[in-house]
Every structure is written in C-alpha cells, then in structure tokens.
CSV table of N, CA and C in Angstrom, one decimal:
chain,number,residue,atom,x,y,z
A,1,LEU,N,0.8,-1.2,-0.1
A,1,LEU,CA,0.0,0.0,0.1
A,1,LEU,C,0.9,1.2,0.0
A,2,ILE,N,1.9,1.2,0.8
A,2,ILE,CA,2.8,2.4,0.9
A,2,ILE,C,3.7,2.5,-0.3
A,3,GLU,N,3.8,1.5,-1.0
A,3,GLU,CA,4.7,1.4,-2.3
A,3,GLU,C,4.1,2.3,-3.4
A,4,GLN,N,2.8,2.4,-3.5
A,4,GLN,CA,2.3,3.2,-4.5
A,4,GLN,C,2.4,4.8,-4.3
A,5,TYR,N,2.7,5.1,-3.1
A,5,TYR,CA,2.8,6.6,-2.8
A,5,TYR,C,4.4,6.9,-2.7
A,6,LYS,N,5.3,5.9,-3.3
A,6,LYS,CA,6.7,6.3,-3.1
A,6,LYS,C,7.1,7.5,-3.9
A,7,GLY,N,7.7,8.4,-3.4
A,7,GLY,CA,8.2,9.6,-4.0
A,7,GLY,C,7.3,10.8,-3.6
A,8,PHE,N,6.1,10.5,-3.2
A,8,PHE,CA,5.1,11.6,-2.8
A,8,PHE,C,5.1,11.9,-1.3
A,9,GLU,N,5.1,13.1,-1.0
A,9,GLU,CA,4.9,13.3,0.6
A,9,GLU,C,4.0,14.5,0.7
A,10,VAL,N,3.3,14.5,1.8
A,10,VAL,CA,2.2,15.6,2.1
A,10,VAL,C,3.1,16.9,2.1
A,11,GLU,N,2.4,17.9,1.5
A,11,GLU,CA,2.9,19.3,1.3
A,11,GLU,C,4.1,19.2,0.2
A,12,GLY,N,4.2,18.2,-0.5
A,12,GLY,CA,5.3,18.2,-1.6
A,12,GLY,C,4.5,18.7,-2.8
A,13,MET,N,5.3,19.2,-3.7
A,13,MET,CA,4.8,19.7,-5.0
A,13,MET,C,4.8,18.7,-6.0
A,14,VAL,N,3.8,18.7,-6.9
A,14,VAL,CA,3.6,17.6,-7.9
A,14,VAL,C,3.4,18.3,-9.2
A,15,LYS,N,3.6,17.6,-10.4
A,15,LYS,CA,3.0,17.9,-11.6
A,15,LYS,C,2.1,16.9,-12.1
A,16,VAL,N,0.9,17.2,-12.7
A,16,VAL,CA,-0.1,16.4,-13.2
A,16,VAL,C,0.3,16.0,-14.6
A,17,ILE,N,0.7,14.8,-14.8
A,17,ILE,CA,1.1,14.3,-16.2
A,17,ILE,C,0.2,13.5,-17.1
A,18,GLY,N,-1.1,13.5,-16.6
A,18,GLY,CA,-2.2,12.7,-17.2
A,18,GLY,C,-3.5,13.2,-16.8
A,19,GLY,N,-4.5,12.8,-17.5
A,19,GLY,CA,-5.9,13.1,-17.1
A,19,GLY,C,-6.3,14.6,-17.7
A,20,ARG,N,-7.4,15.0,-17.1
A,20,ARG,CA,-7.9,16.2,-17.5
A,20,ARG,C,-7.3,17.4,-16.9
A,21,PHE,N,-6.4,17.3,-16.1
A,21,PHE,CA,-5.6,18.4,-15.4
A,21,PHE,C,-4.1,18.3,-15.8
A,22,LYS,N,-4.0,17.7,-16.8
A,22,LYS,CA,-2.4,17.5,-17.3
A,22,LYS,C,-1.8,18.9,-17.6
A,23,GLY,N,-0.6,19.0,-17.0
A,23,GLY,CA,0.1,20.2,-17.1
A,23,GLY,C,0.1,21.1,-15.9
A,24,GLU,N,-0.9,20.9,-15.0
A,24,GLU,CA,-1.1,21.6,-13.8
A,24,GLU,C,-0.1,21.3,-12.7
A,25,ASP,N,0.3,22.3,-11.8
A,25,ASP,CA,1.0,21.9,-10.6
A,25,ASP,C,0.1,22.0,-9.4
A,26,GLY,N,0.6,21.2,-8.4
A,26,GLY,CA,-0.3,21.2,-7.2
A,26,GLY,C,0.6,20.9,-6.0
A,27,ILE,N,0.0,20.8,-4.9
A,27,ILE,CA,0.6,20.4,-3.6
A,27,ILE,C,-0.2,19.3,-3.0
A,28,VAL,N,0.5,18.2,-2.6
A,28,VAL,CA,-0.2,17.1,-2.1
A,28,VAL,C,-0.7,17.4,-0.7
A,29,ARG,N,-2.0,17.1,-0.6
A,29,ARG,CA,-2.6,17.3,0.7
A,29,ARG,C,-2.9,16.2,1.5
A,30,ARG,N,-3.3,15.0,1.0
A,30,ARG,CA,-3.6,13.7,1.6
A,30,ARG,C,-3.3,12.5,0.7
A,31,LEU,N,-2.9,11.4,1.2
A,31,LEU,CA,-2.8,10.2,0.6
A,31,LEU,C,-3.7,9.1,1.2
A,32,LYS,N,-4.7,8.7,0.3
A,32,LYS,CA,-5.7,7.7,0.9
A,32,LYS,C,-6.4,6.9,-0.2
A,33,ASP,N,-6.5,5.7,0.2
A,33,ASP,CA,-7.3,4.7,-0.7
A,33,ASP,C,-6.8,4.5,-2.1
A,34,GLY,N,-5.4,4.7,-2.3
A,34,GLY,CA,-4.8,4.5,-3.6
A,34,GLY,C,-4.7,5.8,-4.4
A,35,LYS,N,-5.3,6.8,-3.8
A,35,LYS,CA,-5.4,8.2,-4.5
A,35,LYS,C,-4.7,9.2,-3.8
A,36,ILE,N,-4.3,10.3,-4.5
A,36,ILE,CA,-3.4,11.5,-3.8
A,36,ILE,C,-4.5,12.6,-4.0
A,37,CYS,N,-4.8,13.4,-2.8
A,37,CYS,CA,-5.5,14.7,-3.1
A,37,CYS,C,-4.6,15.8,-3.3
A,38,ILE,N,-4.7,16.5,-4.4
A,38,ILE,CA,-3.9,17.5,-4.7
A,38,ILE,C,-4.7,19.0,-4.7
A,39,ARG,N,-3.9,19.9,-4.2
A,39,ARG,CA,-4.6,21.3,-4.2
A,39,ARG,C,-3.9,22.0,-5.2
A,40,MET,N,-4.7,22.5,-6.1
A,40,MET,CA,-4.3,23.2,-7.4
A,40,MET,C,-4.7,24.7,-7.2
A,41,TYR,N,-3.8,25.6,-7.5
A,41,TYR,CA,-4.0,27.0,-7.6
A,41,TYR,C,-4.1,27.5,-9.0
A,42,THR,N,-5.2,27.6,-9.5
A,42,THR,CA,-5.2,28.0,-11.0
A,42,THR,C,-6.3,29.0,-11.2
A,43,TYR,N,-6.0,29.9,-12.2
A,43,TYR,CA,-7.0,30.9,-12.7
A,43,TYR,C,-7.7,31.5,-11.6
A,44,GLY,N,-7.0,32.0,-10.6
A,44,GLY,CA,-7.6,32.7,-9.6
A,44,GLY,C,-8.4,31.9,-8.6
A,45,THR,N,-8.4,30.5,-8.6
A,45,THR,CA,-9.2,29.7,-7.7
A,45,THR,C,-8.3,28.6,-7.1
A,46,THR,N,-8.8,28.1,-6.0
A,46,THR,CA,-8.1,27.0,-5.4
A,46,THR,C,-9.1,25.8,-5.4
A,47,PHE,N,-8.7,24.7,-5.7
A,47,PHE,CA,-9.5,23.5,-5.6
A,47,PHE,C,-8.7,22.2,-5.3
A,48,ASP,N,-9.3,21.2,-4.7
A,48,ASP,CA,-8.6,19.9,-4.3
A,48,ASP,C,-9.3,18.9,-5.4
A,49,GLU,N,-8.4,18.0,-5.9
A,49,GLU,CA,-8.9,16.9,-6.7
A,49,GLU,C,-8.0,15.6,-6.3
A,50,TRP,N,-8.8,14.6,-6.3
A,50,TRP,CA,-8.2,13.2,-6.0
A,50,TRP,C,-7.8,12.7,-7.3
A,51,LEU,N,-6.4,12.4,-7.4
A,51,LEU,CA,-6.0,11.7,-8.6
A,51,LEU,C,-5.1,10.5,-8.4
A,52,PRO,N,-5.1,9.6,-9.2
A,52,PRO,CA,-4.2,8.3,-9.1
A,52,PRO,C,-2.8,8.8,-9.2
A,53,PRO,N,-1.9,7.9,-8.5
A,53,PRO,CA,-0.5,8.3,-8.5
A,53,PRO,C,0.0,8.1,-9.9
A,54,GLU,N,-0.4,7.4,-10.7
A,54,GLU,CA,0.0,7.3,-12.2
A,54,GLU,C,0.0,8.6,-13.0
A,55,GLU,N,-1.0,9.5,-12.5
A,55,GLU,CA,-1.1,10.7,-13.2
A,55,GLU,C,-0.3,11.9,-12.7
A,56,LEU,N,0.6,11.6,-11.8
A,56,LEU,CA,1.4,12.7,-11.0
A,56,LEU,C,2.9,12.1,-11.1
A,57,ARG,N,3.7,13.2,-10.9
A,57,ARG,CA,5.1,13.0,-10.6
A,57,ARG,C,5.5,14.2,-9.7
A,58,PRO,N,6.6,13.9,-8.8
A,58,PRO,CA,7.0,14.9,-7.9
A,58,PRO,C,7.8,16.0,-8.7
A,59,LEU,N,7.7,17.2,-8.4
A,59,LEU,CA,8.6,18.2,-9.1
A,59,LEU,C,9.9,18.1,-8.4
A,60,THR,N,10.9,18.5,-9.2
A,60,THR,CA,12.2,18.7,-8.6
A,60,THR,C,12.3,20.0,-8.1
A,61,ASP,N,13.5,20.1,-7.3
A,61,ASP,CA,13.8,21.5,-6.6
A,61,ASP,C,14.0,22.5,-7.6
A,62,LEU,N,14.7,22.3,-8.8
A,62,LEU,CA,14.7,23.3,-9.8
A,62,LEU,C,13.5,23.7,-10.4
A,63,GLU,N,12.5,22.6,-10.6
A,63,GLU,CA,11.2,23.1,-11.4
A,63,GLU,C,10.4,24.0,-10.3
A,64,ILE,N,10.6,23.6,-9.0
A,64,ILE,CA,9.9,24.4,-8.0
A,64,ILE,C,10.3,25.8,-7.9
A,65,MET,N,11.6,26.1,-8.0
A,65,MET,CA,12.2,27.3,-8.0
A,65,MET,C,11.9,28.0,-9.2
A,66,ARG,N,11.8,27.6,-10.3
A,66,ARG,CA,11.5,28.3,-11.7
A,66,ARG,C,10.0,28.5,-11.5
A,67,GLY,N,9.1,27.6,-11.0
A,67,GLY,CA,7.8,27.9,-10.8
A,67,GLY,C,7.4,29.1,-9.9
A,68,LEU,N,8.4,29.4,-8.9
A,68,LEU,CA,8.1,30.4,-8.0
A,68,LEU,C,8.4,31.8,-8.6
A,69,SER,N,9.2,31.8,-9.5
A,69,SER,CA,9.5,33.1,-10.3
A,69,SER,C,8.4,33.3,-11.5
A,70,GLY,N,7.6,34.3,-11.3
A,70,GLY,CA,6.6,34.5,-12.3
A,70,GLY,C,7.1,35.5,-13.4
A,71,PRO,N,6.3,35.9,-14.3
A,71,PRO,CA,6.7,36.9,-15.3
A,71,PRO,C,7.0,38.3,-14.7
A,72,THR,N,7.8,39.0,-15.4
A,72,THR,CA,8.2,40.2,-14.8
A,72,THR,C,7.2,41.4,-15.1
A,73,VAL,N,6.2,41.1,-16.1
A,73,VAL,CA,5.2,42.1,-16.4
A,73,VAL,C,3.9,41.3,-16.4
A,74,PRO,N,2.8,42.0,-16.2
A,74,PRO,CA,1.5,41.3,-16.1
A,74,PRO,C,1.3,40.5,-17.6
A,75,VAL,N,0.6,39.4,-17.5
A,75,VAL,CA,0.2,38.7,-18.8
A,75,VAL,C,-1.2,38.6,-18.8
A,76,ASN,N,-1.8,38.9,-20.1
A,76,ASN,CA,-3.3,38.7,-20.2
A,76,ASN,C,-3.5,37.3,-20.8
A,77,GLN,N,-4.8,36.9,-20.7
A,77,GLN,CA,-5.1,35.4,-21.1
A,77,GLN,C,-4.7,35.1,-22.5
A,78,ASP,N,-4.8,36.1,-23.5
A,78,ASP,CA,-4.4,35.8,-24.7
A,78,ASP,C,-2.8,35.4,-24.9
A,79,GLU,N,-2.1,36.2,-24.2
A,79,GLU,CA,-0.6,36.0,-24.2
A,79,GLU,C,-0.3,34.7,-23.6
A,80,PHE,N,-1.0,34.5,-22.6
A,80,PHE,CA,-0.7,33.2,-21.8
A,80,PHE,C,-1.0,32.0,-22.8
A,81,ASN,N,-2.2,32.0,-23.4
A,81,ASN,CA,-2.5,30.9,-24.3
A,81,ASN,C,-1.7,30.8,-25.4
A,82,GLU,N,-1.1,31.9,-26.0
A,82,GLU,CA,-0.1,31.8,-27.0
A,82,GLU,C,1.2,31.3,-26.5
A,83,SER,N,1.6,31.5,-25.3
A,83,SER,CA,2.8,31.0,-24.7
A,83,SER,C,2.9,29.5,-24.6
A,84,ILE,N,1.7,28.9,-24.3
A,84,ILE,CA,1.6,27.4,-24.1
A,84,ILE,C,1.1,26.8,-25.4
A,85,GLY,N,1.0,27.5,-26.6
A,85,GLY,CA,0.7,26.8,-27.7
A,85,GLY,C,-0.7,26.7,-28.0
A,86,MET,N,-1.6,27.3,-27.2
A,86,MET,CA,-3.1,27.2,-27.4
A,86,MET,C,-3.6,28.3,-28.5
A,87,PRO,N,-4.6,28.0,-29.2
A,87,PRO,CA,-5.1,29.1,-30.0
A,87,PRO,C,-5.6,30.4,-29.3
A,88,VAL,N,-5.4,31.6,-30.0
A,88,VAL,CA,-5.7,32.7,-29.2
A,88,VAL,C,-7.1,33.2,-29.7
A,89,ASN,N,-8.0,33.6,-28.8
A,89,ASN,CA,-9.4,33.9,-29.1
A,89,ASN,C,-9.3,35.4,-30.0
A,90,ARG,N,-9.4,35.4,-31.2
A,90,ARG,CA,-9.4,36.6,-32.0
A,90,ARG,C,-10.8,37.2,-32.1
A,91,ASN,N,-11.8,36.8,-31.5
A,91,ASN,CA,-13.1,37.2,-31.6
A,91,ASN,C,-13.6,37.9,-30.4
A,92,LYS,N,-12.6,38.6,-29.7
A,92,LYS,CA,-13.0,39.3,-28.5
A,92,LYS,C,-13.6,40.6,-28.9
A,93,PHE,N,-14.4,41.1,-27.8
A,93,PHE,CA,-15.0,42.5,-28.1
A,93,PHE,C,-14.4,43.4,-27.1
A,94,ASP,N,-13.2,43.4,-27.0
A,94,ASP,CA,-12.6,44.4,-26.1
A,94,ASP,C,-12.2,45.7,-26.8
A,95,GLY,N,-11.9,46.7,-26.0
A,95,GLY,CA,-11.7,48.0,-26.6
A,95,GLY,C,-10.5,48.1,-27.6
A,96,GLU,N,-9.5,47.2,-27.3
A,96,GLU,CA,-8.3,47.3,-28.2
A,96,GLU,C,-8.6,46.7,-29.6
A,97,ARG,N,-9.3,45.6,-29.6
A,97,ARG,CA,-9.6,44.8,-30.8
A,97,ARG,C,-10.6,45.4,-31.6
A,98,ALA,N,-11.6,46.0,-30.7
A,98,ALA,CA,-12.8,46.6,-31.3
A,98,ALA,C,-12.5,47.9,-32.1
A,99,GLY,N,-11.3,48.4,-31.9
A,99,GLY,CA,-10.9,49.7,-32.7
A,99,GLY,C,-11.2,50.9,-31.9
A,100,GLY,N,-11.5,50.9,-30.7
A,100,GLY,CA,-11.7,52.1,-30.1
A,100,GLY,C,-12.0,51.9,-28.5
A,101,ARG,N,-12.3,52.9,-27.7
A,101,ARG,CA,-12.4,52.8,-26.4
A,101,ARG,C,-13.8,52.4,-26.1
A,102,GLY,N,-14.0,51.7,-24.8
A,102,GLY,CA,-15.3,51.4,-24.5
A,102,GLY,C,-15.8,50.3,-25.2
A,103,GLY,N,-15.1,49.3,-25.6
A,103,GLY,CA,-15.4,48.2,-26.5
A,103,GLY,C,-16.6,47.3,-25.8
A,104,ASP,N,-16.4,47.2,-24.4
A,104,ASP,CA,-17.5,46.4,-23.8
A,104,ASP,C,-18.8,47.0,-23.9
A,105,ARG,N,-18.8,48.5,-23.7
A,105,ARG,CA,-20.0,49.2,-23.5
A,105,ARG,C,-20.6,49.2,-25.0
A,106,ASP,N,-19.7,49.2,-26.1
A,106,ASP,CA,-20.4,49.1,-27.4
A,106,ASP,C,-21.0,47.8,-27.6
A,107,VAL,N,-20.5,46.7,-27.1
A,107,VAL,CA,-21.1,45.4,-27.3
A,107,VAL,C,-22.4,45.3,-26.6
A,108,ARG,N,-22.3,45.7,-25.2
A,108,ARG,CA,-23.8,45.7,-24.6
A,108,ARG,C,-24.8,46.5,-25.3
A,109,SER,N,-24.3,47.7,-25.7
A,109,SER,CA,-25.5,48.6,-26.2
A,109,SER,C,-25.9,47.9,-27.6
A,110,SER,N,-25.0,47.3,-28.4
A,110,SER,CA,-25.5,46.7,-29.7
A,110,SER,C,-26.4,45.5,-29.4
A,111,ILE,N,-26.1,44.8,-28.4
A,111,ILE,CA,-26.9,43.6,-28.1
A,111,ILE,C,-28.3,44.2,-27.5
A,112,ARG,N,-28.2,45.2,-26.7
A,112,ARG,CA,-29.5,45.7,-26.2
A,112,ARG,C,-30.3,46.3,-27.3
A,113,ASN,N,-29.6,47.0,-28.2
A,113,ASN,CA,-30.5,47.6,-29.5
A,113,ASN,C,-31.0,46.4,-30.3
A,114,ALA,N,-30.2,45.4,-30.5
A,114,ALA,CA,-30.7,44.3,-31.4
A,114,ALA,C,-31.9,43.6,-30.7
A,115,ALA,N,-31.9,43.7,-29.4
A,115,ALA,CA,-33.0,43.0,-28.7
A,115,ALA,C,-34.3,43.9,-28.6
A,116,GLY,N,-34.2,45.1,-29.2
A,116,GLY,CA,-35.4,46.1,-29.2
A,116,GLY,C,-35.2,47.1,-28.0
A,117,GLY,N,-34.0,47.2,-27.4
A,117,GLY,CA,-33.7,48.1,-26.4
A,117,GLY,C,-33.8,49.6,-26.8
A,118,ALA,N,-33.2,50.4,-25.8
A,118,ALA,CA,-33.1,51.8,-26.2
A,118,ALA,C,-32.4,52.0,-27.4
A,119,GLY,N,-32.7,53.2,-28.2
A,119,GLY,CA,-31.8,53.5,-29.3
A,119,GLY,C,-30.6,54.1,-28.9
A,120,GLU,N,-29.9,54.5,-29.9
A,120,GLU,CA,-28.6,55.2,-29.6
A,120,GLU,C,-28.7,56.4,-28.7
A,121,GLY,N,-28.1,56.6,-27.6
A,121,GLY,CA,-28.3,57.9,-26.9
A,121,GLY,C,-29.4,57.9,-26.0
A,122,ARG,N,-30.4,56.9,-25.9
A,122,ARG,CA,-31.5,56.8,-25.0
A,122,ARG,C,-31.2,55.9,-23.9
A,123,ARG,N,-31.5,56.5,-22.8
A,123,ARG,CA,-31.2,55.8,-21.6
A,123,ARG,C,-32.6,54.9,-21.1
A,124,MET,N,-32.4,53.7,-20.5
A,124,MET,CA,-33.6,53.0,-20.0
A,124,MET,C,-33.9,53.1,-18.5
A,125,ARG,N,-33.5,54.0,-17.9
A,125,ARG,CA,-33.7,54.1,-16.4
A,125,ARG,C,-35.3,54.4,-16.4
A,126,ARG,N,-35.8,54.0,-15.2
A,126,ARG,CA,-37.3,54.3,-15.0
A,126,ARG,C,-37.4,55.9,-15.1
A,127,GLN,N,-36.6,56.6,-14.5
A,127,GLN,CA,-36.9,58.1,-14.6
A,127,GLN,C,-36.9,58.6,-15.9
A,128,ASP,N,-35.9,58.0,-16.9
A,128,ASP,CA,-35.8,58.4,-18.3
A,128,ASP,C,-37.2,58.0,-19.0
A,129,ARG,N,-37.7,56.8,-18.7
A,129,ARG,CA,-38.9,56.3,-19.5
A,129,ARG,C,-40.1,57.1,-19.0
A,130,THR,N,-40.2,57.4,-17.7
A,130,THR,CA,-41.2,58.3,-17.3
A,130,THR,C,-41.3,59.7,-17.8
A,131,SER,N,-40.0,60.3,-18.0
A,131,SER,CA,-40.0,61.6,-18.4
A,131,SER,C,-40.3,61.6,-19.9
A,132,ARG,N,-40.2,60.6,-20.6
A,132,ARG,CA,-40.7,60.5,-22.0
A,132,ARG,C,-42.1,60.2,-22.2
A,133,GLY,N,-42.8,59.9,-21.0
A,133,GLY,CA,-44.2,59.6,-21.1
A,133,GLY,C,-44.4,58.2,-21.3
A,134,GLU,N,-43.5,57.3,-21.3
A,134,GLU,CA,-43.7,55.8,-21.5
A,134,GLU,C,-44.4,55.2,-20.1
A,135,LYS,N,-45.3,54.3,-20.4
A,135,LYS,CA,-45.9,53.6,-19.1
A,135,LYS,C,-45.4,52.3,-19.3
A,136,GLY,N,-45.0,51.7,-18.0
A,136,GLY,CA,-44.6,50.3,-18.0
A,136,GLY,C,-45.8,49.5,-17.8
A,137,GLY,N,-45.5,48.2,-18.1
A,137,GLY,CA,-46.7,47.2,-18.1
A,137,GLY,C,-46.5,46.0,-17.3
C-alpha cells in the first residue's frame, strides 16, 4: 500500500502528467485509498482533486524554484494561451480589438439595441422612461 505513494509526501509539489488536469502543478494534501489529494491553484481559484499516483510526478527542486518566479510584467489570457501553444481567441469584443475605447460598452449597447432596447443615446432608467411619457406594463 505504501509502495504506490513512493516519492510523494504531504505538502510536496507535484506535476499532473495525465488526465484532464494535465500540465497543472499542485501540492499534495492527503494520501488515501490509492489516490492522492492535490490542491491546485489555477485561474484565481483553489480546488482539491483526488488523482491516481500514475497521473502525477513529484517536482524537482529546480522546477519548484522556476515555478516560484513569475513573469516580470502582467500577462493577459491571450498572451498566456499563445505562450503555451493554445489558439488565441481573436473574436473578443474588447476596446483594443474593437478599434476604440469602451469596447465592452459598445457590445452591450449593440446587444440591447438588437433585442429592441433603447436607441442610440437613449437611456432606459425608470426616470428616463417616465420623463418621455412611457408607461410600464
């Protein structure tokens, strides 16, 4: 029973080498029933996952030290995806790609207008609707 956990220790760092979390790093929390509980810190959240030892390998000291040094400047999601070889989402509606400032606002207003909302420059607050003489139903 202990043989299957050889090389793993509680609070040790591991790399997931198989399964749906392949490529993630984590910290060993528990060893139980032939599985290892790994705490992963990813995308701003923390979660625990039970994985078989075959899907894990302990990180070396050098890998741990490299992992502790992050990028020198902030990285956005597209830059991160590009760095790991994932396709970059080119259909974003942010201000930079939309060609102007307030890209999110433009997207919201275009969706609202397409759904029959207020026209350009018209606000839909209750006080605005009542001042125009509109009656709610």
